[in-house]
CSV table of C-alpha atoms in Angstrom, one decimal:
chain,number,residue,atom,x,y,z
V,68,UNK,CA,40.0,-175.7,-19.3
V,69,UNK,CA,36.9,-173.1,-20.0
V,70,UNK,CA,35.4,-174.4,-16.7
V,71,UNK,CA,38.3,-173.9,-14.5
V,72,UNK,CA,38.7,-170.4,-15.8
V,73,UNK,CA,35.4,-169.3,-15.1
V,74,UNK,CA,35.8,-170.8,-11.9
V,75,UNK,CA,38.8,-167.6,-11.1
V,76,UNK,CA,37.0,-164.5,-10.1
V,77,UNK,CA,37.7,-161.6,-12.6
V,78,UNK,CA,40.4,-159.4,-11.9
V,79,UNK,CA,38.3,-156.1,-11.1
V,80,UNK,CA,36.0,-158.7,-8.4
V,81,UNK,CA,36.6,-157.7,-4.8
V,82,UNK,CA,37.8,-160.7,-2.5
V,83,UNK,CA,35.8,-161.6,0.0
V,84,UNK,CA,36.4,-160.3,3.5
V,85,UNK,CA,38.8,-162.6,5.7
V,86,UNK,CA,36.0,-163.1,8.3
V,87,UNK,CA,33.8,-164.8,5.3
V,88,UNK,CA,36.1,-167.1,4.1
V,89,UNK,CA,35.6,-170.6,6.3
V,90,UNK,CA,38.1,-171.3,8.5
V,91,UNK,CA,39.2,-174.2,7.4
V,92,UNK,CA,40.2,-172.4,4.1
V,93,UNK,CA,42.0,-169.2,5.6
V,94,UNK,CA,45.9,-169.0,5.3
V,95,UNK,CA,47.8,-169.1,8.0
V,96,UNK,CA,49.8,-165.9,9.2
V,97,UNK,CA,52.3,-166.8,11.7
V,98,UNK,CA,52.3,-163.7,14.6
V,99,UNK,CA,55.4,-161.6,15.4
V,100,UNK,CA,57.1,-162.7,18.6
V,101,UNK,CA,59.1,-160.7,21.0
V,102,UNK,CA,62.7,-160.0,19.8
V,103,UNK,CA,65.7,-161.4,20.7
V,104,UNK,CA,66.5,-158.4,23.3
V,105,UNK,CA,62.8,-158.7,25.1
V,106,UNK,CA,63.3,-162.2,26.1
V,107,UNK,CA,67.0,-161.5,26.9
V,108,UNK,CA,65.2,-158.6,29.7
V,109,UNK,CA,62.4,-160.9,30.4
V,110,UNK,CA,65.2,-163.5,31.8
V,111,UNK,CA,67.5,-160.9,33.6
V,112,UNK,CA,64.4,-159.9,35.6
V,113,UNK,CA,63.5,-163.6,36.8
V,114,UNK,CA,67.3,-163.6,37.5
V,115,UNK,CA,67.1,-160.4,39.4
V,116,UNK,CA,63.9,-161.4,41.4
V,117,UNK,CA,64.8,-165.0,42.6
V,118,UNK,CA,68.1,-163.2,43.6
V,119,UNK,CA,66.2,-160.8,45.8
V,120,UNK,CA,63.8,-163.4,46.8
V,121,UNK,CA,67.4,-165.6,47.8
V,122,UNK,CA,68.4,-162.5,49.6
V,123,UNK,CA,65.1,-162.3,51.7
V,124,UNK,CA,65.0,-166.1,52.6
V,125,UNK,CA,68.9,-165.6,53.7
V,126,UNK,CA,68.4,-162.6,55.8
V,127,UNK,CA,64.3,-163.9,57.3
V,128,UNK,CA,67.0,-167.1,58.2
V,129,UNK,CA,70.0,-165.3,59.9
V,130,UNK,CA,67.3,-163.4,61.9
V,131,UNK,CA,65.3,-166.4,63.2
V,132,UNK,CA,68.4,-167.9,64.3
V,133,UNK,CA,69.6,-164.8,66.0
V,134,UNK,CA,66.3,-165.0,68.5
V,135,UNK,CA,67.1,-169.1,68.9
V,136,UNK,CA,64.1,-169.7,67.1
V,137,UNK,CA,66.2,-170.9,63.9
V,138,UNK,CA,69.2,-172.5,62.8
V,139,UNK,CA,72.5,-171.3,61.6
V,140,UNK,CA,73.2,-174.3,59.9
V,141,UNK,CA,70.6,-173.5,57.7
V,142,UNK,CA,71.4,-170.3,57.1
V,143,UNK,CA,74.9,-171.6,56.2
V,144,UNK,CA,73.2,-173.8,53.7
V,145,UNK,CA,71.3,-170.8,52.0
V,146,UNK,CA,74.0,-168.3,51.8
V,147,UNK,CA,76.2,-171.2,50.2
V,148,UNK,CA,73.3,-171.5,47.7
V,149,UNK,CA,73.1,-167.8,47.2
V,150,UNK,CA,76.8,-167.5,46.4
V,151,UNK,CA,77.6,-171.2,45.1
V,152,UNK,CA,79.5,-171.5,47.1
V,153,UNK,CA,81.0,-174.9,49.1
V,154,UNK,CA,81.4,-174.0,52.6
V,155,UNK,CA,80.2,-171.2,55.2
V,156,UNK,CA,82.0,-170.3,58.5
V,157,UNK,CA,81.1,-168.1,61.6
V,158,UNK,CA,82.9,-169.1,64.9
V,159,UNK,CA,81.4,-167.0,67.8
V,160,UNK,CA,83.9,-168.6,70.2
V,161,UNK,CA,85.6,-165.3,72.6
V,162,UNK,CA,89.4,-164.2,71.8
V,163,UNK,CA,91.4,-167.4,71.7
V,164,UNK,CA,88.8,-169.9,72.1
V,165,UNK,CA,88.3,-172.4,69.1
V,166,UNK,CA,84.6,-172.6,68.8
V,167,UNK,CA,83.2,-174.5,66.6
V,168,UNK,CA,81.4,-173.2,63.2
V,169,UNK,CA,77.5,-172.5,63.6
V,170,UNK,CA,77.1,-172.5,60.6
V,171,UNK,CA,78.2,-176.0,59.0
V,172,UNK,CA,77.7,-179.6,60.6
V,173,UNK,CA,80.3,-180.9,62.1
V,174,UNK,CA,82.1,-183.6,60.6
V,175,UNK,CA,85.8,-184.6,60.6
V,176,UNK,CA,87.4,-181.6,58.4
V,177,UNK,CA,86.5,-179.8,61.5
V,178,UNK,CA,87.5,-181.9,64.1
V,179,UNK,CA,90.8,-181.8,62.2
V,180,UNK,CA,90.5,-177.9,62.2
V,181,UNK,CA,90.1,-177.4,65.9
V,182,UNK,CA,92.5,-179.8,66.8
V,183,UNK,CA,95.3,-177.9,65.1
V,184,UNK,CA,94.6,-175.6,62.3
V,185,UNK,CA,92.8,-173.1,64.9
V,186,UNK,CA,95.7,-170.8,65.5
V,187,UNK,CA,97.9,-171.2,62.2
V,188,UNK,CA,94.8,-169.9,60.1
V,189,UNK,CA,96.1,-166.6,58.6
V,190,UNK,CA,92.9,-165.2,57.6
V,191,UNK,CA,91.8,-166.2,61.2
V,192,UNK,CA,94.5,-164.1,62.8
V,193,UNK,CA,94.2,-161.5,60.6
V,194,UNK,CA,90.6,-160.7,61.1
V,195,UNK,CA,91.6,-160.2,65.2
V,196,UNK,CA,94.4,-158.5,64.5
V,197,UNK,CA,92.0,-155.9,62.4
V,198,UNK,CA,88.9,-155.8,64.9
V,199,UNK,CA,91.3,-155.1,67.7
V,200,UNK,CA,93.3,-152.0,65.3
V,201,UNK,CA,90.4,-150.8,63.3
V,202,UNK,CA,87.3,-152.5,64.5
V,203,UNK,CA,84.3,-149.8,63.0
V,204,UNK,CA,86.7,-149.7,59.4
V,205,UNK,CA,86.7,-153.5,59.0
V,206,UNK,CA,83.1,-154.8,60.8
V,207,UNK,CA,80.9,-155.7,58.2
V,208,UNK,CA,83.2,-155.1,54.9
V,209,UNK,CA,83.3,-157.9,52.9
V,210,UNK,CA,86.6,-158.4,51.5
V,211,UNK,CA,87.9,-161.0,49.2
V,212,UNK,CA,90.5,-163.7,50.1
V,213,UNK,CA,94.0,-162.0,48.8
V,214,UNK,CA,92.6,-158.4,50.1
V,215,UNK,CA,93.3,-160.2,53.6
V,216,UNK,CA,96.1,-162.0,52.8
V,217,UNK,CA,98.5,-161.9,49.9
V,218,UNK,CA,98.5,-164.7,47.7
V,219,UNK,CA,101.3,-165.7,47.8
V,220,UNK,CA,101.7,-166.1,51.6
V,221,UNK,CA,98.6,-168.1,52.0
V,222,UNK,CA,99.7,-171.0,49.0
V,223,UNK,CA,102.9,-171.1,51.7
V,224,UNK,CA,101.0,-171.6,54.6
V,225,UNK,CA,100.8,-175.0,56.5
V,226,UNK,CA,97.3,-174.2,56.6
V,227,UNK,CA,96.7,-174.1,53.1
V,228,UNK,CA,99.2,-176.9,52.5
V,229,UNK,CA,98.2,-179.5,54.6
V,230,UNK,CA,94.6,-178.6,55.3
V,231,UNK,CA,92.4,-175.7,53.7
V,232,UNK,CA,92.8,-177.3,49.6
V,233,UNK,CA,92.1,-181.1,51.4
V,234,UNK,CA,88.9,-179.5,52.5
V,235,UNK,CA,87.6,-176.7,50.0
V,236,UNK,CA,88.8,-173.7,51.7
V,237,UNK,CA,91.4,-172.3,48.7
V,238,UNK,CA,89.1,-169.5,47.6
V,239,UNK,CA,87.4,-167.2,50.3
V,240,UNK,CA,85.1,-164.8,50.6
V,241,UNK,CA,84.6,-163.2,54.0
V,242,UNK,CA,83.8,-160.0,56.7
V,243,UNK,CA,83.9,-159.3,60.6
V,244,UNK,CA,80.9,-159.2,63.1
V,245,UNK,CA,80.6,-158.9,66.4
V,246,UNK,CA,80.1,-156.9,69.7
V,247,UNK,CA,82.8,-157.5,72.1
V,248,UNK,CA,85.1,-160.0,70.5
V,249,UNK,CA,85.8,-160.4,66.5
V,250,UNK,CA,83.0,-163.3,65.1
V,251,UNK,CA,85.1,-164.5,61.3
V,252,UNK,CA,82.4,-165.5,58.7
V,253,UNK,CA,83.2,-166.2,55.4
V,254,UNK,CA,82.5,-168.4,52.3
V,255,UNK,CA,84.6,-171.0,50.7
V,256,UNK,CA,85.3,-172.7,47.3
V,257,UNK,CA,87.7,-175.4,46.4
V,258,UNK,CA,90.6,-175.0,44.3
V,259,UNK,CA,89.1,-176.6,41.0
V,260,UNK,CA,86.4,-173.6,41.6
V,261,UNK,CA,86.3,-170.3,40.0
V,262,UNK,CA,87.7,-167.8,42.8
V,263,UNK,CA,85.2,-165.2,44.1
V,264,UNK,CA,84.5,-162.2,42.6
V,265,UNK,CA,82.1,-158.7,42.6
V,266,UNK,CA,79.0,-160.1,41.7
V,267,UNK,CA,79.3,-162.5,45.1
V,268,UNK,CA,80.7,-159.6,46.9
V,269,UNK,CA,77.6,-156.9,46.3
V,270,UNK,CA,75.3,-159.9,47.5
V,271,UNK,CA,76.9,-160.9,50.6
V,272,UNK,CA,77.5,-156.8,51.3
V,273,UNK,CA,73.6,-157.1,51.1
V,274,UNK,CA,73.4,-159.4,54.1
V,275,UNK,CA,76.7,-159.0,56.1
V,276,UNK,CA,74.7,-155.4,58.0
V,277,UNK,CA,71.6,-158.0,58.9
V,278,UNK,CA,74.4,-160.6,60.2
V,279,UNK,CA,75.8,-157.7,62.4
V,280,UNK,CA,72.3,-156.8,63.9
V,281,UNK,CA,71.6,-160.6,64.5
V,282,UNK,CA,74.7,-160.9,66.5
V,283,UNK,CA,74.2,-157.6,68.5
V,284,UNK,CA,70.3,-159.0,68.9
V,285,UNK,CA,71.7,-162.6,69.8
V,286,UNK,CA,74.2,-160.7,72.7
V,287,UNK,CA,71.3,-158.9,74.2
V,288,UNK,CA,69.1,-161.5,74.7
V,289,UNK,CA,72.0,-163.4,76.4
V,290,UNK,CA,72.6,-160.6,78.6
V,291,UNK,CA,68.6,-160.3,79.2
V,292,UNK,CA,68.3,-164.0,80.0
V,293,UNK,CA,71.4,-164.4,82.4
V,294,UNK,CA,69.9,-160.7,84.1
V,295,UNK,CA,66.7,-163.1,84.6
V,296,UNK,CA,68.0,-165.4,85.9
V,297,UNK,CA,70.1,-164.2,88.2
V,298,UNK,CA,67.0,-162.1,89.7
V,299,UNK,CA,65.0,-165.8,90.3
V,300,UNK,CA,68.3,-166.8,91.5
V,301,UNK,CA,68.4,-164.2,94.5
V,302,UNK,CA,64.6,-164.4,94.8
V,303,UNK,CA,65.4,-167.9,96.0
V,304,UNK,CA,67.5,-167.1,98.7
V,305,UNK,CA,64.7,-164.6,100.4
V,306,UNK,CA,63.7,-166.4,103.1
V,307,UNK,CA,60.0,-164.9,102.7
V,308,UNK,CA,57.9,-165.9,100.1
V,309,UNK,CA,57.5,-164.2,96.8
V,310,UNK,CA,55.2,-165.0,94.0
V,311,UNK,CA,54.5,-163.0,91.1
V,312,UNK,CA,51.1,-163.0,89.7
V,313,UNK,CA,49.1,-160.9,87.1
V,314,UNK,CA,45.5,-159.7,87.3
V,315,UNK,CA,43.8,-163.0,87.2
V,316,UNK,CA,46.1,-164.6,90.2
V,317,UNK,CA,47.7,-166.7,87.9
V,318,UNK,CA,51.2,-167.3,89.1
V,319,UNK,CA,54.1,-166.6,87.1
V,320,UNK,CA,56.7,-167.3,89.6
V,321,UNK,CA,57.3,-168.5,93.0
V,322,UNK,CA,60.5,-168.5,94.8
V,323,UNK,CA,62.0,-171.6,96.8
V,324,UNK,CA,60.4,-170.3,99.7
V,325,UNK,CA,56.4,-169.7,98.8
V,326,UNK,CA,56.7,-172.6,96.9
V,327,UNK,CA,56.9,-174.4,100.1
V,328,UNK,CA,54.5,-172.4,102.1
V,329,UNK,CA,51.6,-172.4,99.6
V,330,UNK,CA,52.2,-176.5,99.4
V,331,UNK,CA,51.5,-176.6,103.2
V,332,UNK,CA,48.2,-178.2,103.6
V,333,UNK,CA,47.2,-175.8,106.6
V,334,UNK,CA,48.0,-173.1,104.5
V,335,UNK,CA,45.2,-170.1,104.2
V,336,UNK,CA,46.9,-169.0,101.0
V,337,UNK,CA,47.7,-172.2,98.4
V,338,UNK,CA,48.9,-172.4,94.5
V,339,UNK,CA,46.3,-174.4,93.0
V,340,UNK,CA,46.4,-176.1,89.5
V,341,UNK,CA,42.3,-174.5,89.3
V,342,UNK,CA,41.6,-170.8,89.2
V,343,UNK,CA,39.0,-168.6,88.4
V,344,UNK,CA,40.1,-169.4,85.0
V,345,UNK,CA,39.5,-172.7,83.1
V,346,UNK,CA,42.8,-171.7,80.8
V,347,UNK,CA,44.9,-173.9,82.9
V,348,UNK,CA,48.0,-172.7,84.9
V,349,UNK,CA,48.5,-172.4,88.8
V,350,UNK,CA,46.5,-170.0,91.2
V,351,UNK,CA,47.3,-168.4,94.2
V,352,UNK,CA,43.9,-169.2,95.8
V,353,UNK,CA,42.7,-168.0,99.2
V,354,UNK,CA,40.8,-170.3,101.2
V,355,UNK,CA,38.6,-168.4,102.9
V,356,UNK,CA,36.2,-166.2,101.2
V,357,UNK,CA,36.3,-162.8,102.6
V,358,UNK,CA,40.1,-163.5,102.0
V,359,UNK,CA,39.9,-164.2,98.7
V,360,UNK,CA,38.1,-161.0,98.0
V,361,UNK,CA,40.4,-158.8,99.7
V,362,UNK,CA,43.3,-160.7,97.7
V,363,UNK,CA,41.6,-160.3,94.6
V,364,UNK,CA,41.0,-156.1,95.3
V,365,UNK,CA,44.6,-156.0,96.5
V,366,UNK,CA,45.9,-158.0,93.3
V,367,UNK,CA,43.5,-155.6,90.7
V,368,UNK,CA,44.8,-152.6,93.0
V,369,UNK,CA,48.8,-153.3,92.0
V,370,UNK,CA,48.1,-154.2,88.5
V,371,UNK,CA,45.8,-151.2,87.9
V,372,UNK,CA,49.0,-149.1,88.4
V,373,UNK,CA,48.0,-148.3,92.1
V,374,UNK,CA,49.8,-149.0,95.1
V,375,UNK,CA,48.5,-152.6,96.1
V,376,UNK,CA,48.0,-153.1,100.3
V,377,UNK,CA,48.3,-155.5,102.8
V,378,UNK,CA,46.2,-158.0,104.7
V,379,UNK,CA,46.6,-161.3,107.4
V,380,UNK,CA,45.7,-164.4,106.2
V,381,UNK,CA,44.8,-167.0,108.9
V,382,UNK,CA,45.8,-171.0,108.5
V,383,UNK,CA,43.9,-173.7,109.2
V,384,UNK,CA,45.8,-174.4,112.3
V,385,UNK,CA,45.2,-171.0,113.2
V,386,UNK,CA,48.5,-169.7,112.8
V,387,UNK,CA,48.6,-166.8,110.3
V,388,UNK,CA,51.0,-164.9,107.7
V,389,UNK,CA,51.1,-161.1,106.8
V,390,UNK,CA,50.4,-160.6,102.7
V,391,UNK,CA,51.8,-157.2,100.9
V,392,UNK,CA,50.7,-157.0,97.2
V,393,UNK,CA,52.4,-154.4,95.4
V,394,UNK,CA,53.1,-153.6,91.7
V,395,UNK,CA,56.0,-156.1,90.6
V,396,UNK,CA,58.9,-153.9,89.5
V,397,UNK,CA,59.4,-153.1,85.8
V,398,UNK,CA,62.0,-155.5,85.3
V,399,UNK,CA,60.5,-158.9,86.8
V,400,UNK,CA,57.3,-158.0,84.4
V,401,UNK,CA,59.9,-157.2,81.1
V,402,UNK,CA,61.8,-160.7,82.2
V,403,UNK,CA,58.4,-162.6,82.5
V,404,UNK,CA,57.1,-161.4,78.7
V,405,UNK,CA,60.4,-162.9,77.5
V,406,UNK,CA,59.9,-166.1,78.9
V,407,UNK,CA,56.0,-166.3,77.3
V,408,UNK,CA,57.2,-165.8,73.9
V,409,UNK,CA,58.5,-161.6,73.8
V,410,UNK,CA,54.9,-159.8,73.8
V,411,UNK,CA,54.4,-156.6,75.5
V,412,UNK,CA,55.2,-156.6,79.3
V,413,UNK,CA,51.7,-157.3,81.2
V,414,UNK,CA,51.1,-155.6,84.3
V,415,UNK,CA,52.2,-158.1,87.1
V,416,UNK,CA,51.6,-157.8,91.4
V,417,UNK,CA,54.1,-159.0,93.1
V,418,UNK,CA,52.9,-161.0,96.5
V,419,UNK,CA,55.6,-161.3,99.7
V,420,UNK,CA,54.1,-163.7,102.2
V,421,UNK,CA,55.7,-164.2,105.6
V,422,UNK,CA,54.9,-166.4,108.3
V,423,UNK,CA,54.1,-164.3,111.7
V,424,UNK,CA,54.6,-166.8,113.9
V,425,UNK,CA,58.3,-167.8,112.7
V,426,UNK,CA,60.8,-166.9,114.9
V,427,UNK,CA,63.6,-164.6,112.2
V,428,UNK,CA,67.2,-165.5,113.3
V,429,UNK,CA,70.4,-165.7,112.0
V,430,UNK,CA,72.1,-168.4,112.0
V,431,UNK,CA,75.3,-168.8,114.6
V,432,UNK,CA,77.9,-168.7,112.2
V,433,UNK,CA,76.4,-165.1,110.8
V,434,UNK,CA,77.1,-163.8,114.0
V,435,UNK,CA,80.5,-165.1,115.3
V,436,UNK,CA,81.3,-163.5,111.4
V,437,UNK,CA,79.6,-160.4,112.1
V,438,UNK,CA,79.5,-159.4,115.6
V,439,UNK,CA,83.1,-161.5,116.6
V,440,UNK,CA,81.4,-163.9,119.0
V,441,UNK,CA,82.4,-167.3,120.3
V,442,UNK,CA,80.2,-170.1,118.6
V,443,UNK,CA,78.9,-170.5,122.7
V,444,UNK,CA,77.7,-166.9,122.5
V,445,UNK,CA,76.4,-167.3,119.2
V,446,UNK,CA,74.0,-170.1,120.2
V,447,UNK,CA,72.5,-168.1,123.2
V,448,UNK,CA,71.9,-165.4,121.1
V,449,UNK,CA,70.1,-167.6,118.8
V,450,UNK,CA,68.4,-169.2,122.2
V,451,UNK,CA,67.7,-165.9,122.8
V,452,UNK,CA,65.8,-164.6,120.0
V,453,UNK,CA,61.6,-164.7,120.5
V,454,UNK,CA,61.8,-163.3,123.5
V,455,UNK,CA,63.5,-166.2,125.7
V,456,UNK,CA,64.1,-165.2,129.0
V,457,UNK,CA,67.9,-165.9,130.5
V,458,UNK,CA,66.7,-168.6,132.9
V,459,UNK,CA,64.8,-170.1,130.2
V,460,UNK,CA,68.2,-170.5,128.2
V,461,UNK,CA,70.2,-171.4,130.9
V,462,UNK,CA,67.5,-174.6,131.4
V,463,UNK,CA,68.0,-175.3,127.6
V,464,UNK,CA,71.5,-175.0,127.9
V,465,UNK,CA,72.0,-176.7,131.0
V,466,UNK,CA,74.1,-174.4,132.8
V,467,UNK,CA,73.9,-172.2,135.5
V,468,UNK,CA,72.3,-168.5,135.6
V,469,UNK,CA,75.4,-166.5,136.0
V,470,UNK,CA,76.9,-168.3,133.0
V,471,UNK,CA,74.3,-167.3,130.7
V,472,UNK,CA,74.5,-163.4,132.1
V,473,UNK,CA,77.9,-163.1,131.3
V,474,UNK,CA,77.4,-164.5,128.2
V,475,UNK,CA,74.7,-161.7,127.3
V,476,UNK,CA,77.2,-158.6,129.1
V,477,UNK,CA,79.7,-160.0,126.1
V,478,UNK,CA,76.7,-160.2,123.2
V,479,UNK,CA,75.9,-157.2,123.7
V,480,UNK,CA,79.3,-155.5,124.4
V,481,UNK,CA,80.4,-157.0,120.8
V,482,UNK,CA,77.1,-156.2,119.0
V,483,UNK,CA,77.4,-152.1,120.2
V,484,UNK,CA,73.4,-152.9,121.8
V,485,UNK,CA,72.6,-151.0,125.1
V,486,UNK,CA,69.7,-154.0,125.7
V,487,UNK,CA,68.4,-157.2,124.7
V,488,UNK,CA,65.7,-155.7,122.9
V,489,UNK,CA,68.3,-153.1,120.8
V,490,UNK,CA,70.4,-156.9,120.0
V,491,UNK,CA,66.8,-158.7,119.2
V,492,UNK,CA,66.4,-155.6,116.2
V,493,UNK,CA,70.0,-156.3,115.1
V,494,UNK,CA,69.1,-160.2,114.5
V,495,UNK,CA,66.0,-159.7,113.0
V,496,UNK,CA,67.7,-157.4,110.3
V,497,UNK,CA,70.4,-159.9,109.9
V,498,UNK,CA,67.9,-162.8,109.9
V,499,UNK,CA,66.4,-160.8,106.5
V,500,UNK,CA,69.4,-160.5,104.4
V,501,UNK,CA,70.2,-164.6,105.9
V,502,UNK,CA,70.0,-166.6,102.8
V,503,UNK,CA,66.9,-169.4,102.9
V,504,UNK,CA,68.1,-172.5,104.1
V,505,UNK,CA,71.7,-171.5,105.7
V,506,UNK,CA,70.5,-172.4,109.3
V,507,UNK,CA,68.6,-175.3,108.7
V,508,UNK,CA,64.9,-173.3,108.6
């Protein structure tokens, strides 16, 4: 007993310090964590960030669709998950038309929908009848099922009855978009779900602006890629030969007509796969050299923002074409950065090549349409054309002199010519407007 007393230290004995005490003996002394309330906020602002970061992915999505580099089925999928919700819905179809939804797969509750639940959806005709009343009031406000129809009158619908609670659509949540026509997108749960309510409203207010802009974006590049190609399509019908190249001669287009000129293999001026660039692509090449040069000034001339020039090009058979090269207009160069991906517009020349030796013409049935003449008259003005004397057609023809005089007195009394050289103008300005192809050339 002595010896375990004398083993206490003595009340009046400071203890050692805590740092001096092995660690194996020290006491433990649990640390204060963060109260109750701290982890409460700690949780709320995960929450609140992988909402936002939701929110980004959904409206990164809708916008990739918009520019047809994405799909709205996946953005369906996402704004379903942002919302928990069981279905998403935007038909772009115009007016009346029951287009199918972009934004879900198709499957056989949709089938069913088109079929016949189309035009008896309430909330369908309601959202027409409120883009054609009120369209800036009710375009991008999201609105909850019974704000768009009562209640009451939906449960009696046929719609509801024998379709929307067989397929998950009792509770919606929905807004208008659109630009000429009213675009219905909306959410859906089922009727064992928990309706809709503010929280899923303020979020899908967040996106439904970004939605509008996508459509508006998705309209304009419609109306930019039907302006293209309507531009290649009357290109086509020239019958010269356009090709549009930028500094380097690398061809970005070629109508139906130099496509088969520079294939020719006579041809002074070809559209080779090799260039003066190993990149790949196709050429518009110059055979000879002094030509090539002179191209290559001309083509640096247009695409510098100066005027361009002209020169001859001679064929191997010794025929030969005129070249211009001028600055392509503003729109073919806008329309050709679209197509390569949407950079900045690059300078672009565009190249007209015409064959001097062809003989321009109309063809027959232009000018009994234009001038009134009888398809006989028609054909000797076409015989005519080049600088065919009358006895020269009458041999083709196979009829006598006087014949083929009279003939001309009429051309040229229908036409409003005093000559055959006034009439040869008239054909020759007829022959450029003649689409490519129409008389067999």
């Amino acid at each position: 007993m002595n010896a375990a007393v004398a083993t206490l230290p003595a009340p009046n004995r400071k203890l050692p310090r805590e740092d001096h005490i092995p660690a194996n003996h020290r006491q433990f002394r649990p640390r204060k964590g963060p109260r109750n309330g701290s982890r409460q906020r700690n949780r709320q602002e995960r929450g609140v960030a992988d909402t936002e970061s939701e929110l980004a992915d959904c409206v990164g999505a809708i916008y990739e669709a918009a520019a047809a580099g994405g799909d709205w089925e996946s953005v369906g999928t996402r704004l379903c998950r942002l919302v928990d919700a069981q279905g998403a819905m935007l038909r772009t179809g115009d007016r009346g038309e029951a287009s199918r939804n972009v934004m879900m797969r198709f499957d056989e509750s949709e089938a069913i929908y088109l079929a016949y639940y189309h035009p008896l959806n309430p909330y369908l005709i309601q959202a027409r009848r409120d883009f054609a009343e009120a369209r800036t009031r009710h375009l991008t406000n999201v609105m909850l099922g019974p704000e768009l129809v009562p209640e009451q009158s939906f449960l009696r619908s046929e719609y509801y009855n024998d379709f929307a609670r067989h397929h998950a659509r009792r509770h919606l949540l929905a807004s208008l978009v659109g630009v000429t026509h009213a675009m219905p997108f909306g959410l859906f749960r089922a009727d064992d779900a928990e309706p809709f309510g503010e929280k899923e409203r303020r979020l899908l207010q967040a996106l439904v602006p970004h939605l509008q802009r996508a459509v508006e974006l998705r309209a304009r590049l419609g109306q930019e890629s039907q302006a293209s190609w309507a531009t290649r399509a009357a290109l086509d019908v020239l019958p010269v030969g356009v090709a549009i190249v930028d500094a380097g001669l690398r061809i970005h287009f070629m109508n139906a007509a130099s496509q088969k000129d520079l294939a020719h293999p006579d041809a002074g001026l070809r559209a080779l796969r090799s260039g003066p660039y190993a990149a790949g692509g196709v050429y518009l090449a110059a055979q000879a050299k002094d030509a090539a040069m002179t191209l290559r000034r001309l083509v640096t001339s247009a695409t510098s923002g100066q005027v361009g020039g002209s020169m001859r090009i001679v064929n191997r058979d010794m025929s030969s074409c005129a070249v211009l090269v001028s600055p392509a207009p503003q729109g073919l160069s806008a329309d050709e950065a679209t197509a390569d991906g949407g950079g900045l517009a690059e300078k672009l020349a565009m190249v007209v090549v015409r064959d001097l030796g062809r003989v321009a013409s109309p063809p027959p049935q232009m000018l009994c349409e234009v001038f009134g003449l009888s398809r006989a008259e028609a054909d000797v003005a076409v015989a005519l054309s080049g600088g065919a004397s009358a006895e020269d057609v009458a041999q083709q023809r196979n009829v006598s002199l006087p014949t083929i005089r009279s003939q001309i007195r009429s051309i040229l009394g229908k036409s409003g010519t005093e000559n055959l050289r006034d009439f040869e103008r008239s054909m020759a300005s007829l022959a450029a407007i003649a689409p490519r192809g129409q008389d067999g050339r």
